[in-house]
Tab-separated table of C-alpha atoms and ligand atoms in Angstrom:
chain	number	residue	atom	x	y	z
A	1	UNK	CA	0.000	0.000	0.000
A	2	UNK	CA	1.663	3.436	-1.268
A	3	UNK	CA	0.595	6.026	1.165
A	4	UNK	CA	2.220	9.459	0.872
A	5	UNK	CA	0.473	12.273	3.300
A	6	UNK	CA	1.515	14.742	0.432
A	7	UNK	CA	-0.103	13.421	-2.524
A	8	UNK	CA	-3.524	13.055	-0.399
A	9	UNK	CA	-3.849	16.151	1.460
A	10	UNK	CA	-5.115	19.394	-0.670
A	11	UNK	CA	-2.556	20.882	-2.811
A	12	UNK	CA	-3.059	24.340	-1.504
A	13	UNK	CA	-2.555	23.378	2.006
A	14	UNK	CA	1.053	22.356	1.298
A	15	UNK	CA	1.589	26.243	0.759
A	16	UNK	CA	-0.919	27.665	3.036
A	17	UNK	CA	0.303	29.795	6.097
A	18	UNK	CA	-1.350	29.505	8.934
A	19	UNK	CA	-2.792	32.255	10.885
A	20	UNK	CA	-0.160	32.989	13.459
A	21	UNK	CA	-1.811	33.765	16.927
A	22	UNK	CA	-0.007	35.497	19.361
A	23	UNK	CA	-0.131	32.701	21.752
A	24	UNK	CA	1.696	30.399	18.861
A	25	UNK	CA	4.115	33.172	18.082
A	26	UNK	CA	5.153	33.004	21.984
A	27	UNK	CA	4.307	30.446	24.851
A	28	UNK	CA	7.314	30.716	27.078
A	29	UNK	CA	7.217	32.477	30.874
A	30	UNK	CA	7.155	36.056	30.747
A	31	UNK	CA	6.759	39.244	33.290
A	32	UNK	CA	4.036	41.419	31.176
A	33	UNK	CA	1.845	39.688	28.385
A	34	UNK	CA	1.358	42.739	26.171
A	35	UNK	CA	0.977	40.717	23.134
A	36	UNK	CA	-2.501	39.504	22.751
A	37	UNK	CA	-4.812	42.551	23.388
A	38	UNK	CA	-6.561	40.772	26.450
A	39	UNK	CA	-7.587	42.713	29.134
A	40	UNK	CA	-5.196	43.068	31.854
A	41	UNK	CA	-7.732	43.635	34.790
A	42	UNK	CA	-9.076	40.666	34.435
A	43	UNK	CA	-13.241	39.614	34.054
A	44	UNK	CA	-15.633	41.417	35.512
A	45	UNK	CA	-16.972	39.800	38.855
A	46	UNK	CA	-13.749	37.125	38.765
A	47	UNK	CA	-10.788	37.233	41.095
A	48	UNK	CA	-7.586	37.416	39.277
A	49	UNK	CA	-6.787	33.985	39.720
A	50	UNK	CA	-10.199	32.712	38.190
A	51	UNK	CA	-10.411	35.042	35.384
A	52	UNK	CA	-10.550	34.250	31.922
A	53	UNK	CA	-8.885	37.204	30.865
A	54	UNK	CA	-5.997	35.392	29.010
A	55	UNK	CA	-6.373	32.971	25.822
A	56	UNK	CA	-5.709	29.708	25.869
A	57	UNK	CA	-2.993	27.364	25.096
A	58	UNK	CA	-3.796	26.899	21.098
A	59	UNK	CA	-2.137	23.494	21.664
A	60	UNK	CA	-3.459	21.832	24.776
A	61	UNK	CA	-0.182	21.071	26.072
A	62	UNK	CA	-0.787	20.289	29.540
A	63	UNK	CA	-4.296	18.588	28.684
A	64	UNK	CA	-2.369	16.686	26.128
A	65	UNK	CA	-0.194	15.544	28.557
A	66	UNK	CA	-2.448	14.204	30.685
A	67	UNK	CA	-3.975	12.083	27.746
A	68	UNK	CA	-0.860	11.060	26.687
A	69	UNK	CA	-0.618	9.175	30.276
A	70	UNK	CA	-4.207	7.490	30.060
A	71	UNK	CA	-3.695	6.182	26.843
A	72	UNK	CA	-0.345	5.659	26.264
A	73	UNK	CA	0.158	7.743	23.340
A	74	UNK	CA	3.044	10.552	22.909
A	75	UNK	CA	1.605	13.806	22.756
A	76	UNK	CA	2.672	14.740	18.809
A	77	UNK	CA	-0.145	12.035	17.989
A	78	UNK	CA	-2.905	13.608	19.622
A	79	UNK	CA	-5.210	15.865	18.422
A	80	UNK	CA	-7.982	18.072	20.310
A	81	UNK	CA	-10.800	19.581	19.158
A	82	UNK	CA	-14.473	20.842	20.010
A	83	UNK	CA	-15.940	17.227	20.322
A	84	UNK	CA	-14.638	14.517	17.430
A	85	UNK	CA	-17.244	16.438	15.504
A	86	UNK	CA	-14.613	18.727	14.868
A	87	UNK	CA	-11.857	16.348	14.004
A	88	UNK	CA	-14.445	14.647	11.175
A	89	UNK	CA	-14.827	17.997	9.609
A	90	UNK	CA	-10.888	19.294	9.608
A	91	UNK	CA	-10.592	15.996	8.224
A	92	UNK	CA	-12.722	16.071	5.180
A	93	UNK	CA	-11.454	19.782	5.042
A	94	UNK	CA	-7.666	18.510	4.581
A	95	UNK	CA	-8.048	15.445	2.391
A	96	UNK	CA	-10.734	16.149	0.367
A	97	UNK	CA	-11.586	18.790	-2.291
A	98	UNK	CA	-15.047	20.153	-3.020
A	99	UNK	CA	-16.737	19.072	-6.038
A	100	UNK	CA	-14.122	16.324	-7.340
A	101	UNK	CA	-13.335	13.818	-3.923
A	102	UNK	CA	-15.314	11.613	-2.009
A	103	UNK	CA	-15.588	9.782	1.394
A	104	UNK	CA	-17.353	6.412	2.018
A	105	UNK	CA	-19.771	5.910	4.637
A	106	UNK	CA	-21.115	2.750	5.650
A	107	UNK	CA	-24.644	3.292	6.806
A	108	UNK	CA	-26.326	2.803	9.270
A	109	UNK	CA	-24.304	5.081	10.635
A	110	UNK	CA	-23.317	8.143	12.651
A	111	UNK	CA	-24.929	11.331	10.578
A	112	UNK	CA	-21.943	13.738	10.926
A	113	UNK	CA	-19.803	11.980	8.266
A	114	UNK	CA	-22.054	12.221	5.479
A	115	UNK	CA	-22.967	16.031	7.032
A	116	UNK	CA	-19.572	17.558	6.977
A	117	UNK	CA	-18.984	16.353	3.945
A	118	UNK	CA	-22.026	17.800	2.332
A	119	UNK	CA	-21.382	20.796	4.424
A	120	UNK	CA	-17.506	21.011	2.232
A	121	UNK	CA	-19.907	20.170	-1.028
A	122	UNK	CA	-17.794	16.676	-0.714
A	123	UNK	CA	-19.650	13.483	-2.348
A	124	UNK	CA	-20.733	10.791	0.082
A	125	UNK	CA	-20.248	7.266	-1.062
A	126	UNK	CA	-22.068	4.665	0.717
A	127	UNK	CA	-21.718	0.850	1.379
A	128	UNK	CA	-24.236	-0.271	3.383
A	129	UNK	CA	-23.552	-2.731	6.021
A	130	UNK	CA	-24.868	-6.531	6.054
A	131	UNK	CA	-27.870	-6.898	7.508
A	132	UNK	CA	-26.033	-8.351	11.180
A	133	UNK	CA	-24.569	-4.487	10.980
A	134	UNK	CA	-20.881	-5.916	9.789
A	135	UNK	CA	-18.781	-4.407	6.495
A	136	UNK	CA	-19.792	-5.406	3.544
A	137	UNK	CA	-15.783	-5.396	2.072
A	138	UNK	CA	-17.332	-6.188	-1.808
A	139	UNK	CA	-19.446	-3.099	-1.049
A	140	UNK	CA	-16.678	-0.850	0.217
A	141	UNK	CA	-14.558	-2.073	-2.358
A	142	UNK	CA	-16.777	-1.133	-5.138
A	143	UNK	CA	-17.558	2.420	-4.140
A	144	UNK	CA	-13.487	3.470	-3.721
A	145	UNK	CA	-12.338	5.173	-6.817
A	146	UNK	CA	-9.816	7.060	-7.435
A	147	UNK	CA	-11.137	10.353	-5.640
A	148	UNK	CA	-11.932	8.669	-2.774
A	149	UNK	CA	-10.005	9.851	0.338
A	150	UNK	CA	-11.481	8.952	3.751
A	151	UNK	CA	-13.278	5.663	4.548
A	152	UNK	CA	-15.149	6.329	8.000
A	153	UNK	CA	-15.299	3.127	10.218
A	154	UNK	CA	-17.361	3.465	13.308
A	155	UNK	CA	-16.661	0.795	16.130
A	156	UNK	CA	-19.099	0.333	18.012
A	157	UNK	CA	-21.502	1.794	15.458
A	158	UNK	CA	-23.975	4.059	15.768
A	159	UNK	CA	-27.342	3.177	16.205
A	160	UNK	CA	-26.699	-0.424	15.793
A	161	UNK	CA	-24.151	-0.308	19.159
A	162	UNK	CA	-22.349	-3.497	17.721
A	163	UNK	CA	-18.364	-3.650	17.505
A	164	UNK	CA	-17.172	-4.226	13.623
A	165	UNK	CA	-14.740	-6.917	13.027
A	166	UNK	CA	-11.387	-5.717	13.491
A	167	UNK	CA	-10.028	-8.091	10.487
A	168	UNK	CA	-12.175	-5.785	7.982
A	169	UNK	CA	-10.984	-2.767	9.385
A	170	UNK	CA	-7.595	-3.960	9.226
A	171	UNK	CA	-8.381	-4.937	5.216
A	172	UNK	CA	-8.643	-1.372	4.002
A	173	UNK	CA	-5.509	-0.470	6.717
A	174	UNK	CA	-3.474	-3.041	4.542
A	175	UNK	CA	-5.010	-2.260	1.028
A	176	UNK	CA	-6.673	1.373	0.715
A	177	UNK	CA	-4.414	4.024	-0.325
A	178	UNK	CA	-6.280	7.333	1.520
A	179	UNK	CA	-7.405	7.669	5.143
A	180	UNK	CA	-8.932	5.031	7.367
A	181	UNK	CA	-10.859	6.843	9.955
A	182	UNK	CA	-11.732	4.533	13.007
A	183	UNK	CA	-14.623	6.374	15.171
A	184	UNK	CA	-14.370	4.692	18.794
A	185	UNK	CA	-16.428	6.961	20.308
A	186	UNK	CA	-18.171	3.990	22.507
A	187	UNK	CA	-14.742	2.118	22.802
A	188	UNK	CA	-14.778	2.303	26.385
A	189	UNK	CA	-17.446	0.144	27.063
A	190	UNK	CA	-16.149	-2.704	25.162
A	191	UNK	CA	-13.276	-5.608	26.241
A	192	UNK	CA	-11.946	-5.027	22.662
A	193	UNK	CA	-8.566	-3.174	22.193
A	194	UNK	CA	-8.372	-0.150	20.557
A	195	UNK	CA	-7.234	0.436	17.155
A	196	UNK	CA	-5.022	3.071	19.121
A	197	UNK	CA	-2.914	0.386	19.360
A	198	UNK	CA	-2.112	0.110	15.474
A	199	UNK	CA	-1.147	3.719	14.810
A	200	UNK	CA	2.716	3.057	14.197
A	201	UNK	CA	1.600	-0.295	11.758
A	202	UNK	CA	-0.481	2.129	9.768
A	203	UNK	CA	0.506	5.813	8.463
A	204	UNK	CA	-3.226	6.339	7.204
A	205	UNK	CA	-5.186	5.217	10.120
A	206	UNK	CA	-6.900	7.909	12.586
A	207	UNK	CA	-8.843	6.957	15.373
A	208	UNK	CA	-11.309	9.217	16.789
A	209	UNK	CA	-12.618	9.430	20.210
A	210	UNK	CA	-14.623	11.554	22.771
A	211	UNK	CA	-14.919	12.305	25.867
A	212	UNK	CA	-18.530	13.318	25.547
A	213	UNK	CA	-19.442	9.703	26.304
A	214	UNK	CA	-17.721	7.553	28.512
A	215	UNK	CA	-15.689	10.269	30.673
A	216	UNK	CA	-19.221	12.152	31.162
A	217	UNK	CA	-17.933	15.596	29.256
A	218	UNK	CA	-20.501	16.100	26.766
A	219	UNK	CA	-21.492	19.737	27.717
A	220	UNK	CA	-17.528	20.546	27.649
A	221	UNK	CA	-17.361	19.665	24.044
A	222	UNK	CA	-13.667	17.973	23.555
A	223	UNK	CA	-12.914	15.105	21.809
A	224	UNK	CA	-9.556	13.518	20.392
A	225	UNK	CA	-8.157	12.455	16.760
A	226	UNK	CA	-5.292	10.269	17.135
A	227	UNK	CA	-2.884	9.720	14.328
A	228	UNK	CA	0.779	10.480	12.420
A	229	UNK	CA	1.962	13.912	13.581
A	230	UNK	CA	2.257	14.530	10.015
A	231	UNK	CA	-1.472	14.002	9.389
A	232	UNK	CA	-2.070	16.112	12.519
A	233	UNK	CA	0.167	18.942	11.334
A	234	UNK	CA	-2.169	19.693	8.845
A	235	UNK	CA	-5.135	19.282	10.960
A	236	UNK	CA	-3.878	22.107	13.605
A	237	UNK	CA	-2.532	24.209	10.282
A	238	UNK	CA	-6.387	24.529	9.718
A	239	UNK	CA	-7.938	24.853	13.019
A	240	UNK	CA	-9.421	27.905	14.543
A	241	UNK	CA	-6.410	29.103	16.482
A	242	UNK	CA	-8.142	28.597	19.692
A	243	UNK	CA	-10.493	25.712	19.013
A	244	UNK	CA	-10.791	24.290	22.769
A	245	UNK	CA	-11.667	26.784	25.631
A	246	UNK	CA	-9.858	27.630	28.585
A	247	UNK	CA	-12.383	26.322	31.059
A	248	UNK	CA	-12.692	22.892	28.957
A	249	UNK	CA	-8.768	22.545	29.140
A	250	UNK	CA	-8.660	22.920	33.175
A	251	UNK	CA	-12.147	21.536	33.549
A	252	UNK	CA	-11.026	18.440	31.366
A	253	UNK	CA	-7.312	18.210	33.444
A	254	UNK	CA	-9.180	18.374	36.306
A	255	UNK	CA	-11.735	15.490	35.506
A	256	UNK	CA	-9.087	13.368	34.072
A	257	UNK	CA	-7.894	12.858	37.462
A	258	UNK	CA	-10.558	10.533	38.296
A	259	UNK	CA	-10.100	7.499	36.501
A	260	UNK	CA	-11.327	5.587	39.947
A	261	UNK	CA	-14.785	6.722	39.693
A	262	UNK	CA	-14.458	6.455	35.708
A	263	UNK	CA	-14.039	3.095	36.171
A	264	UNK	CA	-16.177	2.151	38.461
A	265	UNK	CA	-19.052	4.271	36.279
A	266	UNK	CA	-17.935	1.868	33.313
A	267	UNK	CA	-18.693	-0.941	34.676
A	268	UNK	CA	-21.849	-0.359	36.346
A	269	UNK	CA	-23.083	1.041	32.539
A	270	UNK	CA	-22.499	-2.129	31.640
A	271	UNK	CA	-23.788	-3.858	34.088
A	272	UNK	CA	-27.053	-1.568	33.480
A	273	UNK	CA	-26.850	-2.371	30.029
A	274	UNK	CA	-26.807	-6.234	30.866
A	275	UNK	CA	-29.667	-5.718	33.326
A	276	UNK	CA	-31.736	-3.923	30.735
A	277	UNK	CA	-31.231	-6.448	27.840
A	278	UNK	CA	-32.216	-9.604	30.197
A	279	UNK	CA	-35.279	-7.513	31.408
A	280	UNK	CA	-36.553	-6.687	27.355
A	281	UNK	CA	-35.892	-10.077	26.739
A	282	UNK	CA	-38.275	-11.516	29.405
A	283	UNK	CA	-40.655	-9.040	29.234
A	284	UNK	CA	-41.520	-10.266	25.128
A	285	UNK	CA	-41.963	-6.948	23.400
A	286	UNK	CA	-39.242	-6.631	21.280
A	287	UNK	CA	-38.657	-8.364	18.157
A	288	UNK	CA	-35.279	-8.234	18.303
A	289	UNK	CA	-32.700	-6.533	20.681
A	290	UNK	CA	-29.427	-5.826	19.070
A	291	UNK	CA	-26.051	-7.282	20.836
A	292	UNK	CA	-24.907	-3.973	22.242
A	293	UNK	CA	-21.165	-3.406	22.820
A	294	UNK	CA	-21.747	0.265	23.476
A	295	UNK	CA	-23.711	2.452	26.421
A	296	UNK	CA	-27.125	2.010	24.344
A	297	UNK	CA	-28.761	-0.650	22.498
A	298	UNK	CA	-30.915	-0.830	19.247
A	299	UNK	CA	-34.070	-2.638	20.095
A	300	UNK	CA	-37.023	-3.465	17.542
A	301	UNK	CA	-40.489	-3.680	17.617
A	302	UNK	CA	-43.547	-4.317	15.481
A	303	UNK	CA	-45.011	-1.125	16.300
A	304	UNK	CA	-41.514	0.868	16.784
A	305	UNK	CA	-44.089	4.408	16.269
A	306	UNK	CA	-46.092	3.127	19.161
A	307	UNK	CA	-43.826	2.383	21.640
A	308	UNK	CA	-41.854	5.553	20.889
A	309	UNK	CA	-44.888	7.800	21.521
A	310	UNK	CA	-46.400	5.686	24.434
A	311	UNK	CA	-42.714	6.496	26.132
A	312	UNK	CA	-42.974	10.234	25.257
A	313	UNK	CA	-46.194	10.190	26.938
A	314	UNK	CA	-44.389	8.511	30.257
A	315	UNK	CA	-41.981	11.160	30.050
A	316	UNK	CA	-39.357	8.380	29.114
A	317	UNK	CA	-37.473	10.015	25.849
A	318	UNK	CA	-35.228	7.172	23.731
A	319	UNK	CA	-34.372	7.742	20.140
A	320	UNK	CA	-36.671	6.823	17.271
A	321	UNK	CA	-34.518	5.371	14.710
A	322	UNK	CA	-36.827	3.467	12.797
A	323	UNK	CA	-36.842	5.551	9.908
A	324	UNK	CA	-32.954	4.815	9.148
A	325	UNK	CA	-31.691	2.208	6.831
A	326	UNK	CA	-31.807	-1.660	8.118
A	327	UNK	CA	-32.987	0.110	11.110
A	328	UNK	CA	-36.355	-0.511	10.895
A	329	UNK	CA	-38.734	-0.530	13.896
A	330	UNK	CA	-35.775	0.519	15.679
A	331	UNK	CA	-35.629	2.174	18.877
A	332	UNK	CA	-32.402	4.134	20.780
A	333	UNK	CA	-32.171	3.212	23.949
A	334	UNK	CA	-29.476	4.367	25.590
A	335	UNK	CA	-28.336	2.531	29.200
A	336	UNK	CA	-29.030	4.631	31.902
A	337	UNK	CA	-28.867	4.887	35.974
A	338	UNK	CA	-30.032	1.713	38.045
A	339	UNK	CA	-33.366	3.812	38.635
A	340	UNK	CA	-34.233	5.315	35.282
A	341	UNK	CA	-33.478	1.882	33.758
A	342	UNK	CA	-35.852	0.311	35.946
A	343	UNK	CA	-38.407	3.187	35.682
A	344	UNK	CA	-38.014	2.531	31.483
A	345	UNK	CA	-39.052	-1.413	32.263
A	346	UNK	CA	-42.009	-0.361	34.754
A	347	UNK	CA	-43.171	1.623	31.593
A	348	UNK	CA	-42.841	-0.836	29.154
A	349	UNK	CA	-44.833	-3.143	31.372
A	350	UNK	CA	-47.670	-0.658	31.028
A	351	UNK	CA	-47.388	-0.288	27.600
A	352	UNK	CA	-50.159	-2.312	25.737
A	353	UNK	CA	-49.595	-3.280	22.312
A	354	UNK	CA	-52.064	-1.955	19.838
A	355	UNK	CA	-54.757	-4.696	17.886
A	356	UNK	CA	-52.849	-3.576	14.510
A	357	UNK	CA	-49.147	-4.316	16.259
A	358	UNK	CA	-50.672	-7.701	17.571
A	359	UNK	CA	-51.821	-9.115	14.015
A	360	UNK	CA	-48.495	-7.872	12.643
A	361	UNK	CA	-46.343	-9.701	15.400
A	362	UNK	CA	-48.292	-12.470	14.499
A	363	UNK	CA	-46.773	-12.524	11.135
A	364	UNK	CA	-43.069	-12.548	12.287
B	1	PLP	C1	-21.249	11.063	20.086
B	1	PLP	C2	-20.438	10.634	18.914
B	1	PLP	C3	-19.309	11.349	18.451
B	1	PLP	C4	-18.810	12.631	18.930
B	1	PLP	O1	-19.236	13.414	19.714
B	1	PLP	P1	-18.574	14.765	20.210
B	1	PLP	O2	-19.426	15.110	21.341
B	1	PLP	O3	-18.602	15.719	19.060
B	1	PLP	O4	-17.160	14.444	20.608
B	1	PLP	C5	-18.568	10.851	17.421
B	1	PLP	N1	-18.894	9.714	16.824
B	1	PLP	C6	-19.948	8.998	17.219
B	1	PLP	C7	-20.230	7.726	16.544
B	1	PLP	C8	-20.761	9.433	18.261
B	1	PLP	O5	-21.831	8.709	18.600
């Protein structure tokens, strides 16, 4: 496989200069900081010390550093951004140029791939999975041409909450010539390594995480792109200079100090999510509940528009998905505390299926 960085990215980008912020221009100690046109007073209502009067590090450092520990990865492979949602569009942004190149996605699957690429007017290519949610590798294989650039891979996927097989994944690591893109945004609640592991086999592989999921950060908006430092120099050539806030760099240090209760949060999500498939299963109203390796499951029904609007009425909110591709009569649910799980069951025992769902079960 021939993969060179600098035939892939966008010609222009080669050349481009970045925008040089004062904070990139110079990060050292100093007395006065007269460069940046902050306000020297401070914030209005803040002490000094908790102001936010100053910009933040452009690069993360210290945040980086921290991640760099947890995961065992040195910090010139680690990208941050404002959620992975970021990282997916710099992506497409780098690699791929409006109107000409493509991405694959492999639906059902998480929206924001084939959204920031529409967003860059950059085609979508799609190769469905198989119907048990898997890669279809004929499929994937037949929609690469030659403008493709990024394949998105998302593992666990999105609605379907099932792991793909790492031996497919590894496939278009070995044999595609553009980006792999591995989305573990649910990889934490899985016993499977992480393709994290795999980043000095493979020059084209990025894996994306969050920690808007597991690590409980959503409202912070941060999330990680790991890869070659010389993919991720052109990601951070096209960033916003300050793409990841002050208070989400301390808040996020901060949090990251508490992998004990992390932990111990992971594992009783999946012992929730256990729980919760054993009591669908005996209560006999699903059709089908999807193996879920991730901290929700995809559960159908016969009367998927039902259910969803009897648990609106209950005040119970899970995600209608039965609209989506091979997702038919599929419902989001996504694992929650010991009680709110429990209150979900004591509503589905209420629930009573409609005459119209009851025929139609009948025919399954
Ligand atoms: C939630 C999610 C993300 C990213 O979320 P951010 O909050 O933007 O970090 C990425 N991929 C998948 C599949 C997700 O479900």
């Amino acid at each position: 496989m021939a993969f060179d960085i600098y035939k892939l990215v966008r010609p222009h980008l080669l050349q481009l200069k970045p925008y040089a912020s004062a904070r990139s221009e110079f990060s050292g100690s100093a007395k006065v900081w007269l460069d940046a046109n902050e306000n020297a007073y401070g914030t209005p209502g803040r002490t000094i010390n908790n102001a936010f009067h100053r910009y933040p590090d452009p690069y993360q450092l210290s945040l980086k550093e921290r991640i760099s520990e947890i995961k065992n990865i040195p910090t010139d492979h680690i990208f941050l951004g404002n959620g992975s949602d970021e990282a997916i569009d710099l992506l497409i942004k780098v690699f791929c140029l409006p109107g000409t190149d493509n991405i694959i996605s492999l639906p059902p699957t998480f929206g924001m791939y084939e959204v920031a690429a529409a967003v860059n007017d950059v085609e979508v290519k799609t190769a469905s999975l198989t119907d048990d949610y898997q890669i279809d590798q004929e499929k994937v294989e037949n929609a690469i041409d030659k403008n493709t650039k990024i394949i998105f891979f998302c593992s666990p996927n999105n609605p379907t909450g099932n792991l793909l097989a790492t031996d497919d994944i590894l496939y278009f690591l070995e044999n595609f010539s553009g980006l792999v893109v591995v989305d573990e945004a649910y990889i934490d609640f899985t016993n499977q390594p992480s393709f994290l592991n795999k980043l000095n086999d493979f020059p084209n592989l990025v894996v994306l995480q969050t920690f808007s999921k597991a690590w409980g950060m959503a409202a912070l908006r941060l999330g990680a792109a790991y890869a070659s430092p010389e993919i991720l120099a052109f990601l951070n050539k096209i960033k916003l200079p300050y793409n990841v806030s002050t208070l989400t760099q301390q808040t996020a240090l901060e949090i990251l100090q508490n992998t004990e209760q992390y932990n111990s949060y992971i594992a009783a999500i999946k012992t929730q999510r256990q729980w919760l498939v054993e009591q669908l299963n005996s209560l006999g109203i699903a059709l089908k509940i999807h193996p879920a390796d991730a901290n929700f499951m995809l559960v159908k029904f016969t009367d998927a528009a039902s259910v969803y609007q009897f648990l609106v009425d209950q005040g119970v909110i899970v995600r209608n998905r039965s609209s989506v591709h091979l997702c038919e009569g599929g419902l989001r649910i996504t694992v929650g505390t010991e009680k709110e799980n429990q209150l979900l069951i004591d509503t589905f025992k209420r629930y009573k299926p409609t005459s119209k769902s009851l025929t139609s079960q009948q025919n399954y």
